[in-house]
mmCIF file of C-alpha atoms and ligand atoms in Angstrom:
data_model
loop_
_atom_site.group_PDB
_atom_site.id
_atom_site.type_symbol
_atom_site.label_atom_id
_atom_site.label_comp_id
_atom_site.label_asym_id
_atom_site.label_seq_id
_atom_site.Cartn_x
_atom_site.Cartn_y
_atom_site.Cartn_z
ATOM 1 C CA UNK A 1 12.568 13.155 -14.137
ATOM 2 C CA UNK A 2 16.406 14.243 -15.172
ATOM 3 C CA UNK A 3 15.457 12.815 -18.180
ATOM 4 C CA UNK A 4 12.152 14.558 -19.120
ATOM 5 C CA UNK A 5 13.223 17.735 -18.016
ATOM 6 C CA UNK A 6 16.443 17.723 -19.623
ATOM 7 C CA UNK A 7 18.292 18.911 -16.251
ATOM 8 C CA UNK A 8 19.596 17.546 -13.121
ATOM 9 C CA UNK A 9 16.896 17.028 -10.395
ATOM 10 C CA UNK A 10 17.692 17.870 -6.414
ATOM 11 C CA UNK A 11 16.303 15.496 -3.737
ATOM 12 C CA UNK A 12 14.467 18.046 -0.481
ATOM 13 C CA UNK A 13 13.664 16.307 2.143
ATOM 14 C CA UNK A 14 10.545 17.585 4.279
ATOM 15 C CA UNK A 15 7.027 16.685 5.579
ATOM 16 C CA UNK A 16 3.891 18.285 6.095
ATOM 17 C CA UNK A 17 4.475 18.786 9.169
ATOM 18 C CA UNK A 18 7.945 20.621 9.205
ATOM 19 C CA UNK A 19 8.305 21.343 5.174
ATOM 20 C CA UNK A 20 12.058 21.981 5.000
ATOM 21 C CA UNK A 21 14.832 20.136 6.796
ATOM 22 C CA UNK A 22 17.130 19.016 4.270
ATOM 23 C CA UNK A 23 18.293 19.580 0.523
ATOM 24 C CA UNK A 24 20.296 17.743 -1.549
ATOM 25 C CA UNK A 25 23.611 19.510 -2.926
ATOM 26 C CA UNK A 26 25.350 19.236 -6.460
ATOM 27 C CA UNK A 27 27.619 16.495 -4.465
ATOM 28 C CA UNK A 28 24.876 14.588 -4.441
ATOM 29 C CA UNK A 29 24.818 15.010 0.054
ATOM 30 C CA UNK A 30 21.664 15.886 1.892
ATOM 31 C CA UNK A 31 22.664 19.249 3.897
ATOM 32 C CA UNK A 32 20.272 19.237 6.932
ATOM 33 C CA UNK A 33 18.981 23.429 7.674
ATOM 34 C CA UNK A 34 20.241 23.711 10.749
ATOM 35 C CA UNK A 35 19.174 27.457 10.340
ATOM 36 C CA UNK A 36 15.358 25.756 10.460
ATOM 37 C CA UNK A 37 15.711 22.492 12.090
ATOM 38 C CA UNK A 38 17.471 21.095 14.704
ATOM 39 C CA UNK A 39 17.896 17.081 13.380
ATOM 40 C CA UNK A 40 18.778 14.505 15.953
ATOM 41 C CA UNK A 41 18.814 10.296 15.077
ATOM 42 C CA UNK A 42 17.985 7.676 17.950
ATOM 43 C CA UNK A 43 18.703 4.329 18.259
ATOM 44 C CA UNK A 44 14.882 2.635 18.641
ATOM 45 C CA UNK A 45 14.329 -0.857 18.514
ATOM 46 C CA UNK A 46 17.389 -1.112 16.462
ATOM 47 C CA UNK A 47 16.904 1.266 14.230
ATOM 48 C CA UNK A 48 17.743 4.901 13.697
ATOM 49 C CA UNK A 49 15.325 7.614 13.981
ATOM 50 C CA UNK A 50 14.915 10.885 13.123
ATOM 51 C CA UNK A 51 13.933 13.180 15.755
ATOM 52 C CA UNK A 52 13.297 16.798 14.738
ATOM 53 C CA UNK A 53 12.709 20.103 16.473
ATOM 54 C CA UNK A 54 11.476 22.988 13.884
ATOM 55 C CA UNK A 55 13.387 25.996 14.864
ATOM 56 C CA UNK A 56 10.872 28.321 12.722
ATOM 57 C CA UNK A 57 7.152 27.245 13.780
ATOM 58 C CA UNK A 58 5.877 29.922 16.149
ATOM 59 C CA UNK A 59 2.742 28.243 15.719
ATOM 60 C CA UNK A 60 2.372 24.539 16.593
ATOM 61 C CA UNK A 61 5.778 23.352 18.286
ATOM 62 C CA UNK A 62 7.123 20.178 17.114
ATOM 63 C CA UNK A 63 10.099 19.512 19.829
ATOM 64 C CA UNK A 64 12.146 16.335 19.531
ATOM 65 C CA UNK A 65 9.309 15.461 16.888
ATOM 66 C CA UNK A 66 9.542 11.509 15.956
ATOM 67 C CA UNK A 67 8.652 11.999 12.698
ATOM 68 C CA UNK A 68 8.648 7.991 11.607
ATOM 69 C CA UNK A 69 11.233 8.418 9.105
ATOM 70 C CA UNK A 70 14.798 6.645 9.657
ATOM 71 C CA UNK A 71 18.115 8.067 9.150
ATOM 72 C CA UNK A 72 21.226 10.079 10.897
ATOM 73 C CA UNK A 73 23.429 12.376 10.886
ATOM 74 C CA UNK A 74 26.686 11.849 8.625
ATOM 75 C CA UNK A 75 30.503 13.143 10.023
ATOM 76 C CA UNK A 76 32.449 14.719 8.103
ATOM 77 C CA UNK A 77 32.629 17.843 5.322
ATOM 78 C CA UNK A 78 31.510 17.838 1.981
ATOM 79 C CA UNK A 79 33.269 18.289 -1.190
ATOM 80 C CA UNK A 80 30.736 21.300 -2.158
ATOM 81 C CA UNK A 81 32.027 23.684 0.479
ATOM 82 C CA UNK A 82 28.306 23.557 2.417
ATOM 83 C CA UNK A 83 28.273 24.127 6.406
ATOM 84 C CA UNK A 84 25.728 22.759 6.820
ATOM 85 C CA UNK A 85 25.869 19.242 8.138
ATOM 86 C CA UNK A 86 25.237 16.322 5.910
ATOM 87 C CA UNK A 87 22.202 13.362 6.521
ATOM 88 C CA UNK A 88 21.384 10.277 4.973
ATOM 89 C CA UNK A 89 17.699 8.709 5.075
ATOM 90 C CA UNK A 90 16.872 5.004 5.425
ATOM 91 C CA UNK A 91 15.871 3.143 3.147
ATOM 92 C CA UNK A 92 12.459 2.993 4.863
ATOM 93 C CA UNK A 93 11.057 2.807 7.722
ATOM 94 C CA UNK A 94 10.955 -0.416 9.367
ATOM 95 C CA UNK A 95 7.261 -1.410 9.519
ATOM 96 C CA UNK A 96 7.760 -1.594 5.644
ATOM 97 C CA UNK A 97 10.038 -4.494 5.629
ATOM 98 C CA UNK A 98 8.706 -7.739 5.678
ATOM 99 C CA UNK A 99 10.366 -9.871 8.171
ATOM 100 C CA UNK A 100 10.080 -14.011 8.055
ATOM 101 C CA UNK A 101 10.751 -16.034 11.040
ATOM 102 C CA UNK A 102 14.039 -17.219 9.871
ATOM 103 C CA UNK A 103 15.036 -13.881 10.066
ATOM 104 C CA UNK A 104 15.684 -12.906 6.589
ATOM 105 C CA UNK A 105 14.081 -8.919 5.841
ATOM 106 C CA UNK A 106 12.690 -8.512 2.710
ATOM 107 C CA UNK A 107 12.482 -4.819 1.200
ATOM 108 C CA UNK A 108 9.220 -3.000 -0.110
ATOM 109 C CA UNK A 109 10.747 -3.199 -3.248
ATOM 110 C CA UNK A 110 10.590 -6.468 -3.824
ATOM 111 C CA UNK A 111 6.368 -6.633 -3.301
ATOM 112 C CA UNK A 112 6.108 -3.386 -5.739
ATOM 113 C CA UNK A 113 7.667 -6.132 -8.707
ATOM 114 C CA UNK A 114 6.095 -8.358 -7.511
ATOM 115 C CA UNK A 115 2.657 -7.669 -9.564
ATOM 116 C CA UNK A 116 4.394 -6.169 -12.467
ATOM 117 C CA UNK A 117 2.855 -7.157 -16.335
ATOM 118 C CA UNK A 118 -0.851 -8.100 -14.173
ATOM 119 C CA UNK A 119 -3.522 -6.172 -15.906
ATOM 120 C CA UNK A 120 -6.604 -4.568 -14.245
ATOM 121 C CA UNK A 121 -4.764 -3.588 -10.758
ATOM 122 C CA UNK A 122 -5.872 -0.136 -9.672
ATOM 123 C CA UNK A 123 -4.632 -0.471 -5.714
ATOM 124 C CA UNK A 124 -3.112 -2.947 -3.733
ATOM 125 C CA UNK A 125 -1.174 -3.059 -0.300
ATOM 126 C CA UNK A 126 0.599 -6.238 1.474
ATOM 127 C CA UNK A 127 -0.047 -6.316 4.565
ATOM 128 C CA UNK A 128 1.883 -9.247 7.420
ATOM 129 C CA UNK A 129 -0.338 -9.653 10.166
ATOM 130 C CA UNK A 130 1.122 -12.707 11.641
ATOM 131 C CA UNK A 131 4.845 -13.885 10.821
ATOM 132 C CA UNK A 132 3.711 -16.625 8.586
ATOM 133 C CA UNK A 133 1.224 -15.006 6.699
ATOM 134 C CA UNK A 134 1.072 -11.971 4.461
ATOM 135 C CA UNK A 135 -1.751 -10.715 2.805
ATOM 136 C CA UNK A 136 -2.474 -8.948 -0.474
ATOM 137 C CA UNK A 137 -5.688 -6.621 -0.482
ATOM 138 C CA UNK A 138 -6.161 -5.681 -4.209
ATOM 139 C CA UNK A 139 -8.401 -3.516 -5.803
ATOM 140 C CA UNK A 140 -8.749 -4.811 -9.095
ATOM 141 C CA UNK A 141 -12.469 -5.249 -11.026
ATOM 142 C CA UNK A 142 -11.544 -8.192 -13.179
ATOM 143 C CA UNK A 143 -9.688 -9.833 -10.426
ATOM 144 C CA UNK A 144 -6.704 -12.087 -10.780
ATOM 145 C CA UNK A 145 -6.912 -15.385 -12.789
ATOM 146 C CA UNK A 146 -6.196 -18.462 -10.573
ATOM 147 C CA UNK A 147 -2.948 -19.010 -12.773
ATOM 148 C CA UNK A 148 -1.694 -15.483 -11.968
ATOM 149 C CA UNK A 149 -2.567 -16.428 -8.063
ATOM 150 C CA UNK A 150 -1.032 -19.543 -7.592
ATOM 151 C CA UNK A 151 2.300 -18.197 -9.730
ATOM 152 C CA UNK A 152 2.139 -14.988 -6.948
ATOM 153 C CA UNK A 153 2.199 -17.799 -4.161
ATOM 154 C CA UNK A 154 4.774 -19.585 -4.965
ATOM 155 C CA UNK A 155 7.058 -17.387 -5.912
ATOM 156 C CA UNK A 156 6.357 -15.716 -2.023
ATOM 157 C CA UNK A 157 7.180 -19.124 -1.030
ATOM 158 C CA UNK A 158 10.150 -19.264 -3.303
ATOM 159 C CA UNK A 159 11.536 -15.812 -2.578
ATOM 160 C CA UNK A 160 10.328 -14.831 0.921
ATOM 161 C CA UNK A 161 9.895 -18.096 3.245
ATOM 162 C CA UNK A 162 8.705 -21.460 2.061
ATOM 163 C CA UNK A 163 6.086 -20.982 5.010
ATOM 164 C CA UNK A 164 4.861 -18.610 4.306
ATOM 165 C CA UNK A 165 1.436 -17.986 3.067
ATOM 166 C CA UNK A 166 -0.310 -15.400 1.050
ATOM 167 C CA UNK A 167 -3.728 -14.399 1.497
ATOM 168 C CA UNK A 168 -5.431 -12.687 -1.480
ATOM 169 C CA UNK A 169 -8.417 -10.216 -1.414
ATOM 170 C CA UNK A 170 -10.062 -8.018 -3.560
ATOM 171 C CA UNK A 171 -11.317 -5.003 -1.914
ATOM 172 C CA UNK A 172 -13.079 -1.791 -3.058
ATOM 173 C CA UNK A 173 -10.378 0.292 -1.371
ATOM 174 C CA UNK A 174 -7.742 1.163 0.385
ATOM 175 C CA UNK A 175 -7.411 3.902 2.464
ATOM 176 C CA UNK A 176 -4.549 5.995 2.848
ATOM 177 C CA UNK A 177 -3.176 7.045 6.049
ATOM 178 C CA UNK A 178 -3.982 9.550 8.205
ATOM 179 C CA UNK A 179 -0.911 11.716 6.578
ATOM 180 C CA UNK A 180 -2.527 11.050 3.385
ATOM 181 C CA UNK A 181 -0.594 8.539 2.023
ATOM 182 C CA UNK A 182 -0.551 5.071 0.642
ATOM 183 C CA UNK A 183 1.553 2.097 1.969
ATOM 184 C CA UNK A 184 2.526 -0.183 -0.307
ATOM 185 C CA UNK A 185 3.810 -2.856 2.444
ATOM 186 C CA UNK A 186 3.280 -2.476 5.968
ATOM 187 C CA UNK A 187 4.759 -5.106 8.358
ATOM 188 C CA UNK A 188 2.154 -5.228 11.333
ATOM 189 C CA UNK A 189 3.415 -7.192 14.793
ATOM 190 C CA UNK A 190 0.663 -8.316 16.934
ATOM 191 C CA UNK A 191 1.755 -8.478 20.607
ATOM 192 C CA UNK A 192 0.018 -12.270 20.421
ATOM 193 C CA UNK A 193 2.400 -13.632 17.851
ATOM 194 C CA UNK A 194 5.925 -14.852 18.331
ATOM 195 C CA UNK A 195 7.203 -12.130 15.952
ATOM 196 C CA UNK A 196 11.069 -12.752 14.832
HETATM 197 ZN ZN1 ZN B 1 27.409 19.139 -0.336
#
């Protein structure tokens, strides 16, 4: 974007739901508006959560709001003079990550590359249902040659878990969720599986 538009581009952070709660600053720190929001992070299941109360919906209230997003509060004062405290988000949230029974996490960003150069792919989402199995709903009209499969395969069992297996579906579509948007990965415990 910095590079189309020929100027520096700010990150804002904000949902739907409560639109403004943080903005990035020249320093390159997200400020959090504590003037609008009032931001807290929890620890759950390992992880940290951000928990928001909107200080400006008269409304709906959102108070102590889970909002699914990860990420806390940072210490300290920023070189850009700002009061306003500083955040930092997650990297996502964790039923995104794709987790193998060895133990070994594997980012969204590696399943995004992971179909890079295949023609004819309009939508697709990985989905792990069970720990040892992960599978790839695609919407694609052509479909994927068996070559392009069985390379897909094993490089899953080559970079994720040598167990593990990939499922692969065509589908007419894939829905978006109920906020409207589309997962790329989504890690999906069952309570019947030993999940790592
Ligand atoms: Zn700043």
């Amino acid at each position: 974007m910095e590079q189309a538009f020929q100027c520096k581009v700010f990150n804002q952070y904000g949902s739907r739901e409560i639109p403004n709660i943080a903005c990035e600053c020249r320093h390159g720190n997200q400020h959090v508006f504590t003037d609008m929001v009032y931001l807290e992070s929890l620890k759950i299941d390992n992880e940290d959560r951000l928990i928001i109360t909107s200080l400006t919906n008269r409304v709906m209230p959102f108070i102590r709001y889970e909002i699914g997003d990860s990420g806390r509060l940072k210490e300290g004062n920023c070189a850009c003079g700002s009061p306003f405290p500083m955040m930092e988000m997650g990297l996502c949230r964790s039923n995104d990550i794709i987790k193998t029974r060895s133990g070994k996490s594997i980012y969204p960003s590696y399943f995004i590359h992971l179909l890079d150069g295949l023609a004819d792919i309009q939508q697709y989402q990985f989905i792990q249902s069970e720990p040892d199995k992960i599978t790839l709903n695609l919407v694609s009209p052509s479909g994927l040659s068996s070559e392009a499969m069985s390379s897909l395969r094993a490089r899953v069992r080559r970079d994720v878990d040598e167990n593990m297996v990939l499922e692969i579906n065509r589908v007419d579509e894939i829905k978006r969720t109920i906020s409207g948007k589309h997962r790329f990965v989504i890690s999906q415990p069952t309570r019947s599986s030993a999940w790592p």
